[in-house]
Coordinates of N, CA and C in Angstrom, one line a residue:
M7 N 219.1 74.7 -8.9 CA 219.4 75.7 -9.9 C 220.9 75.7 -10.2
N8 N 221.2 75.8 -11.4 CA 222.6 75.7 -11.8 C 223.3 77.1 -12.0
G9 N 222.7 78.2 -11.6 CA 223.4 79.5 -11.7 C 223.1 80.3 -13.0
K10 N 222.4 79.7 -13.9 CA 222.1 80.4 -15.2 C 220.8 81.2 -15.0
R11 N 220.8 82.4 -15.5 CA 219.6 83.2 -15.4 C 218.9 83.1 -16.7
R12 N 217.6 83.1 -16.5 CA 216.7 83.0 -17.7 C 216.0 84.3 -17.8
A13 N 215.7 84.8 -19.0 CA 215.0 86.0 -19.2 C 213.6 85.8 -18.8
T14 N 213.0 86.8 -18.2 CA 211.6 86.8 -17.9 C 210.8 87.1 -19.2
P15 N 209.5 86.7 -19.2 CA 208.7 87.0 -20.4 C 208.8 88.5 -20.8
K16 N 208.8 89.4 -19.8 CA 208.9 90.8 -20.0 C 210.2 91.2 -20.7
Q17 N 211.3 90.6 -20.2 CA 212.6 90.9 -20.8 C 212.7 90.3 -22.2
A18 N 212.1 89.1 -22.4 CA 212.1 88.5 -23.8 C 211.3 89.4 -24.7
F19 N 210.2 89.9 -24.3 CA 209.4 90.7 -25.2 C 210.1 92.0 -25.5
A20 N 210.8 92.6 -24.5 CA 211.6 93.8 -24.8 C 212.7 93.6 -25.8
I21 N 213.4 92.4 -25.7 CA 214.4 92.1 -26.7 C 213.9 91.9 -28.1
V22 N 212.8 91.1 -28.2 CA 212.2 90.9 -29.5 C 211.7 92.2 -30.1
T23 N 211.1 93.1 -29.3 CA 210.6 94.4 -29.8 C 211.8 95.2 -30.2
L24 N 212.9 95.2 -29.5 CA 214.1 96.0 -29.9 C 214.6 95.5 -31.2
I25 N 214.7 94.2 -31.4 CA 215.2 93.6 -32.7 C 214.2 94.1 -33.8
A26 N 212.9 94.0 -33.6 CA 212.0 94.4 -34.6 C 212.1 95.9 -35.0
V27 N 212.3 96.7 -34.0 CA 212.4 98.1 -34.3 C 213.7 98.4 -35.1
V28 N 214.8 97.8 -34.7 CA 216.1 98.0 -35.4 C 215.9 97.5 -36.8
T29 N 215.3 96.4 -37.0 CA 215.1 95.9 -38.4 C 214.3 96.8 -39.2
L30 N 213.1 97.2 -38.7 CA 212.2 98.1 -39.4 C 212.9 99.5 -39.7
C31 N 213.6 100.0 -38.8 CA 214.3 101.3 -39.0 C 215.4 101.1 -40.1
G32 N 216.1 100.0 -40.1 CA 217.0 99.7 -41.2 C 216.4 99.7 -42.5
T33 N 215.2 99.0 -42.6 CA 214.5 98.9 -43.9 C 214.0 100.3 -44.3
W34 N 213.5 101.1 -43.3 CA 213.0 102.4 -43.6 C 214.2 103.3 -44.1
A35 N 215.3 103.2 -43.5 CA 216.5 104.0 -43.9 C 216.9 103.6 -45.3
A36 N 216.9 102.3 -45.6 CA 217.3 101.9 -47.0 C 216.3 102.4 -48.0
A37 N 215.0 102.4 -47.7 CA 214.0 102.9 -48.6 C 214.2 104.4 -48.8
Q38 N 214.6 105.1 -47.8 CA 214.8 106.6 -47.9 C 216.0 106.9 -48.8
S39 N 217.0 106.0 -48.7 CA 218.3 106.3 -49.4 C 218.4 105.7 -50.8
E40 N 217.5 104.8 -51.1 CA 217.6 104.2 -52.5 C 217.0 105.2 -53.4
R41 N 217.7 105.5 -54.5 CA 217.2 106.4 -55.5 C 217.3 105.7 -56.8
G42 N 216.2 105.9 -57.6 CA 216.2 105.4 -58.9 C 216.7 106.4 -59.9
N43 N 216.4 106.1 -61.2 CA 216.9 107.0 -62.3 C 215.7 107.8 -62.7
P44 N 215.7 109.2 -62.5 CA 214.6 110.0 -62.8 C 214.3 110.1 -64.3
K45 N 215.3 109.9 -65.2 CA 215.0 109.9 -66.6 C 214.2 108.7 -67.0
N46 N 214.6 107.5 -66.5 CA 213.8 106.3 -66.8 C 212.5 106.4 -66.1
G47 N 212.4 107.0 -64.9 CA 211.1 107.2 -64.2 C 210.2 108.1 -65.0
E48 N 210.7 109.1 -65.7 CA 209.8 109.9 -66.5 C 209.2 109.1 -67.6
T49 N 210.0 108.2 -68.3 CA 209.4 107.4 -69.3 C 208.3 106.5 -68.8
V50 N 208.6 105.8 -67.7 CA 207.5 105.0 -67.1 C 206.3 105.8 -66.6
Y51 N 206.6 106.9 -66.0 CA 205.5 107.8 -65.6 C 204.6 108.2 -66.8
R52 N 205.2 108.5 -67.9 CA 204.4 108.9 -69.1 C 203.6 107.7 -69.6
Q53 N 204.1 106.5 -69.5 CA 203.4 105.3 -70.0 C 202.3 104.9 -69.0
Q54 N 202.5 105.0 -67.7 CA 201.6 104.4 -66.7 C 200.8 105.3 -65.9
C55 N 201.3 106.5 -65.6 CA 200.8 107.4 -64.6 C 200.1 108.7 -65.2
L56 N 200.6 109.2 -66.3 CA 200.2 110.5 -66.8 C 198.7 110.6 -67.1
R57 N 198.1 109.5 -67.5 CA 196.7 109.6 -67.9 C 195.8 110.0 -66.7
C58 N 196.2 109.7 -65.5 CA 195.5 110.1 -64.3 C 196.1 111.3 -63.6
H59 N 197.4 111.2 -63.3 CA 198.1 112.2 -62.5 C 198.5 113.5 -63.4
G60 N 198.5 113.4 -64.7 CA 198.7 114.5 -65.5 C 200.2 114.8 -65.8
E61 N 200.3 115.7 -66.9 CA 201.6 116.1 -67.4 C 202.5 116.8 -66.3
H62 N 201.8 117.5 -65.4 CA 202.5 118.3 -64.4 C 202.4 117.7 -63.0
L63 N 202.0 116.4 -62.9 CA 201.8 115.6 -61.7 C 200.8 116.3 -60.8
D64 N 199.9 117.0 -61.3 CA 198.9 117.8 -60.5 C 197.5 117.1 -60.4
G65 N 197.4 115.8 -60.8 CA 196.2 115.1 -60.7 C 195.2 115.5 -61.8
Q66 N 195.6 116.2 -62.8 CA 194.7 116.7 -63.8 C 194.9 116.0 -65.2
G67 N 195.2 114.7 -65.1 CA 195.4 113.9 -66.3 C 194.1 113.8 -67.2
P68 N 194.3 113.4 -68.4 CA 193.1 113.3 -69.3 C 192.0 112.4 -68.9
E69 N 192.3 111.4 -68.1 CA 191.3 110.4 -67.6 C 190.8 110.8 -66.2
A70 N 191.4 111.8 -65.6 CA 191.1 112.2 -64.2 C 189.6 112.6 -64.0
R71 N 189.0 113.2 -65.0 CA 187.7 113.7 -64.8 C 186.6 112.6 -64.8
W72 N 187.0 111.4 -65.2 CA 186.1 110.2 -65.2 C 186.2 109.4 -63.9
L73 N 187.1 109.8 -63.0 CA 187.3 109.0 -61.8 C 186.4 109.6 -60.7
I74 N 185.8 108.7 -59.9 CA 185.0 109.1 -58.8 C 185.9 109.8 -57.7
V75 N 187.0 109.2 -57.4 CA 188.0 109.7 -56.5 C 189.1 110.4 -57.3
P76 N 189.3 111.7 -57.2 CA 190.3 112.3 -58.0 C 191.7 111.8 -57.7
P77 N 192.6 111.7 -58.7 CA 194.0 111.3 -58.4 C 194.7 112.3 -57.6
A78 N 195.7 111.8 -56.9 CA 196.5 112.7 -56.0 C 197.3 113.7 -56.8
D79 N 197.3 115.0 -56.3 CA 198.1 116.0 -56.8 C 199.5 115.8 -56.2
L80 N 200.4 115.3 -57.0 CA 201.7 114.9 -56.4 C 202.6 116.1 -56.1
T81 N 202.2 117.3 -56.6 CA 202.9 118.5 -56.3 C 202.4 119.2 -55.0
S82 N 201.3 118.7 -54.4 CA 200.7 119.3 -53.2 C 201.6 119.1 -52.0
L83 N 201.5 119.9 -51.0 CA 202.2 119.8 -49.8 C 201.9 118.4 -49.1
K84 N 200.6 118.0 -49.2 CA 200.2 116.7 -48.6 C 201.1 115.6 -49.3
S85 N 201.2 115.6 -50.6 CA 202.0 114.5 -51.2 C 203.5 114.7 -51.0
R86 N 203.9 115.9 -51.1 CA 205.4 116.2 -51.0 C 205.9 115.9 -49.6
S87 N 205.0 116.0 -48.6 CA 205.4 115.7 -47.2 C 205.4 114.2 -46.9
K88 N 205.0 113.4 -47.8 CA 205.0 111.9 -47.5 C 206.5 111.5 -47.7
E89 N 206.8 110.5 -46.8 CA 208.1 109.9 -46.9 C 208.2 109.0 -48.2
D90 N 209.4 108.8 -48.7 CA 209.6 108.0 -49.9 C 208.9 106.6 -49.7
W91 N 209.1 106.0 -48.6 CA 208.5 104.6 -48.4 C 207.0 104.7 -48.5
E92 N 206.3 105.8 -48.1 CA 204.9 105.9 -48.2 C 204.5 105.9 -49.7
L93 N 205.2 106.7 -50.5 CA 204.9 106.7 -51.9 C 205.2 105.4 -52.6
L94 N 206.3 104.7 -52.2 CA 206.6 103.4 -52.7 C 205.5 102.4 -52.4
V95 N 205.0 102.4 -51.2 CA 203.9 101.5 -50.9 C 202.7 101.8 -51.7
S96 N 202.3 103.1 -51.9 CA 201.2 103.4 -52.7 C 201.3 103.0 -54.1
I97 N 202.5 103.2 -54.7 CA 202.7 102.8 -56.1 C 202.7 101.2 -56.2
Y98 N 203.3 100.6 -55.3 CA 203.5 99.1 -55.3 C 202.1 98.4 -55.1
H99 N 201.4 98.8 -54.0 CA 200.2 98.1 -53.6 C 198.9 98.8 -54.0
G100 N 199.0 100.1 -54.4 CA 197.8 100.9 -54.7 C 197.2 101.5 -53.4
V101 N 196.1 102.2 -53.5 CA 195.5 102.9 -52.4 C 194.1 102.4 -52.3
L102 N 193.8 101.9 -51.1 CA 192.5 101.3 -50.9 C 191.3 102.3 -51.1
F103 N 190.3 101.8 -51.7 CA 189.0 102.6 -51.9 C 189.3 103.8 -52.9
T104 N 190.3 103.7 -53.7 CA 190.5 104.7 -54.8 C 190.8 104.0 -56.1
P105 N 190.8 104.7 -57.2 CA 191.2 104.1 -58.5 C 192.7 103.8 -58.6
M106 N 193.5 104.2 -57.6 CA 194.9 104.0 -57.7 C 195.2 102.5 -57.4
H107 N 195.5 101.8 -58.5 CA 195.8 100.4 -58.3 C 197.3 100.2 -58.1
G108 N 197.7 99.0 -57.6 CA 199.1 98.7 -57.4 C 199.7 98.3 -58.8
F109 N 201.0 98.6 -58.8 CA 201.8 98.3 -60.0 C 202.8 97.1 -59.8
R110 N 202.6 96.4 -58.7 CA 203.6 95.3 -58.4 C 203.6 94.2 -59.5
D111 N 202.5 94.1 -60.2 CA 202.4 93.0 -61.2 C 202.7 93.6 -62.6
T112 N 202.9 94.9 -62.7 CA 203.1 95.6 -64.0 C 204.5 96.1 -64.1
L113 N 205.1 96.6 -63.0 CA 206.4 97.2 -63.0 C 207.4 96.5 -62.1
S114 N 208.6 96.5 -62.5 CA 209.6 96.0 -61.6 C 209.9 96.9 -60.4
Y115 N 210.5 96.4 -59.4 CA 210.8 97.3 -58.2 C 211.7 98.5 -58.7
D116 N 212.7 98.2 -59.6 CA 213.5 99.3 -60.1 C 212.7 100.3 -60.8
Q117 N 211.8 99.9 -61.6 CA 210.9 100.9 -62.4 C 210.1 101.7 -61.4
I118 N 209.6 101.1 -60.3 CA 208.9 101.8 -59.3 C 209.8 102.8 -58.6
R119 N 211.0 102.5 -58.3 CA 211.9 103.4 -57.7 C 212.3 104.5 -58.7
D120 N 212.4 104.2 -60.0 CA 212.6 105.2 -61.0 C 211.5 106.2 -61.0
V121 N 210.2 105.8 -61.0 CA 209.1 106.6 -61.0 C 209.1 107.5 -59.7
L122 N 209.4 107.0 -58.6 CA 209.5 107.8 -57.4 C 210.6 108.8 -57.5
S123 N 211.7 108.5 -58.1 CA 212.8 109.4 -58.3 C 212.4 110.5 -59.2
Y124 N 211.6 110.2 -60.2 CA 211.1 111.3 -61.1 C 210.1 112.2 -60.4
I125 N 209.2 111.6 -59.6 CA 208.3 112.4 -58.8 C 209.0 113.3 -57.9
R126 N 210.1 112.8 -57.2 CA 210.8 113.7 -56.3 C 211.7 114.7 -57.0
H127 N 212.0 114.4 -58.3 CA 212.8 115.4 -59.1 C 211.9 116.6 -59.4
V128 N 210.6 116.3 -59.8 CA 209.6 117.3 -60.2 C 209.0 118.0 -58.9
A129 N 208.7 117.2 -57.9 CA 208.1 117.7 -56.7 C 208.9 117.2 -55.5
P130 N 209.9 117.9 -55.1 CA 210.8 117.5 -54.1 C 210.1 117.3 -52.7
Y131 N 210.7 116.4 -51.9 CA 210.2 116.2 -50.6 C 210.1 117.5 -49.8
G132 N 209.0 117.7 -49.2 CA 208.8 118.9 -48.4 C 208.3 118.6 -47.1
G133 N 209.0 117.8 -46.3 CA 208.5 117.3 -45.0 C 208.3 118.5 -44.1
I134 N 207.4 118.2 -43.2 CA 207.0 119.2 -42.2 C 208.0 119.2 -41.0
G135 N 208.5 120.3 -40.7 CA 209.4 120.4 -39.5 C 210.7 120.0 -39.9

């Protein structure tokens, strides 16, 4: 043995886990701090979201009555308590088993951030605790 210590598998796993957590937390923090333009977001919302989520973001859009699963009421405590990254994921990828489809092929990431900023302007974050 030449005096060099090698990390045990348990130590290596702990280091890799720590790096992953730090990376994910950094991404989460960036997503929470990135803000779009609410004025631009209102324009995109009116073009893409209003027909289901409604004028007042309450899920009462003109096409909502035809949907099997009702659109989210973005002014509800349930929606307002979601973190920004959760809403970004829903807008970007859609919501499984609902009519909410993803907009990743329709909108740019900046437009999606703008829509989120508009939603937060009308229905501010109301996290629990």
